XYZ file of C-alpha atoms in Angstrom:
95
model
C 123.909 136.230 137.103
C 125.641 138.222 139.792
C 129.248 137.851 140.839
C 127.961 137.690 144.428
C 125.689 134.663 144.181
C 128.352 132.698 146.082
C 127.348 134.583 149.256
C 123.815 133.167 149.105
C 124.714 130.144 151.256
C 126.192 132.454 153.906
C 123.340 134.962 154.002
C 120.749 135.587 151.286
C 120.365 139.235 152.381
C 124.099 139.777 151.939
C 123.978 138.197 148.483
C 120.957 140.282 147.473
C 122.495 143.553 148.676
C 125.789 142.832 146.914
C 123.951 141.937 143.703
C 121.927 145.153 143.885
C 125.075 147.217 144.494
C 126.605 145.579 141.436
C 123.503 146.386 139.349
C 123.504 150.030 140.467
C 127.199 150.339 139.666
C 126.679 148.860 136.197
C 123.907 151.427 135.559
C 126.216 154.190 136.833
C 123.858 154.953 139.725
C 126.723 155.490 142.124
C 124.732 156.934 145.020
C 122.443 153.891 145.094
C 125.524 151.667 144.829
C 127.069 153.366 147.867
C 123.842 153.019 149.847
C 123.780 149.271 149.088
C 127.481 149.007 149.927
C 126.715 150.583 153.306
C 124.002 147.962 153.786
C 126.578 145.250 153.031
C 128.797 146.798 155.726
C 125.889 146.650 158.164
C 125.270 142.969 157.392
C 128.963 142.144 157.843
C 129.158 144.075 161.128
C 126.047 142.253 162.393
C 127.548 138.909 161.373
C 130.762 139.736 163.245
C 128.789 140.779 166.331
C 126.891 137.477 166.234
C 130.122 135.512 165.801
C 131.591 137.238 168.881
C 128.375 136.805 170.911
C 127.721 140.543 171.085
C 123.979 140.975 171.398
C 123.228 144.671 171.151
C 120.015 146.345 172.255
C 120.481 149.100 169.669
C 121.215 147.327 166.409
C 122.418 150.442 164.576
C 125.489 150.284 162.374
C 127.218 152.826 164.606
C 126.549 150.777 167.761
C 127.763 147.580 166.088
C 130.961 149.295 164.943
C 131.555 150.686 168.434
C 131.158 147.230 169.970
C 133.453 145.655 167.382
C 136.087 148.280 168.089
C 135.795 148.336 171.891
C 134.904 144.756 172.785
C 136.395 142.707 169.958
C 139.349 144.911 169.172
C 139.182 144.729 165.405
C 142.320 146.232 163.850
C 142.214 149.972 163.193
C 142.548 149.481 159.451
C 139.451 147.231 159.412
C 137.506 149.762 161.465
C 138.675 152.445 159.043
C 137.182 150.534 156.132
C 133.880 150.116 157.975
C 133.789 153.823 158.918
C 134.621 154.839 155.366
C 131.769 152.708 154.020
C 129.454 154.170 156.662
C 130.357 157.786 155.897
C 130.149 157.479 152.120
C 126.911 155.497 152.347
C 125.361 158.115 154.622
C 126.436 160.921 152.313
C 124.998 159.096 149.301
C 121.699 158.423 151.080
C 121.247 162.138 151.813
C 122.210 163.539 148.420
């Protein structure tokens, strides 16, 4: 059983992605883990956009992060975490 099953009631996709990231990490498949972690970041950014009634035509991670930064004013340190996840996930996906 995954450590992330508790997220299932919030969003099954979030729970599944977190469980998969955990599995990849346990198998030492770090690139796949980073790709799944990026997907978790995307889900969280989408959830924040929904919570703040930001309905974006382009649902890309980059667009969501821009809206969260510009329109919601998330703290810089939070945006830094999201950008870090995005960059490392992108790098892992292309290696």
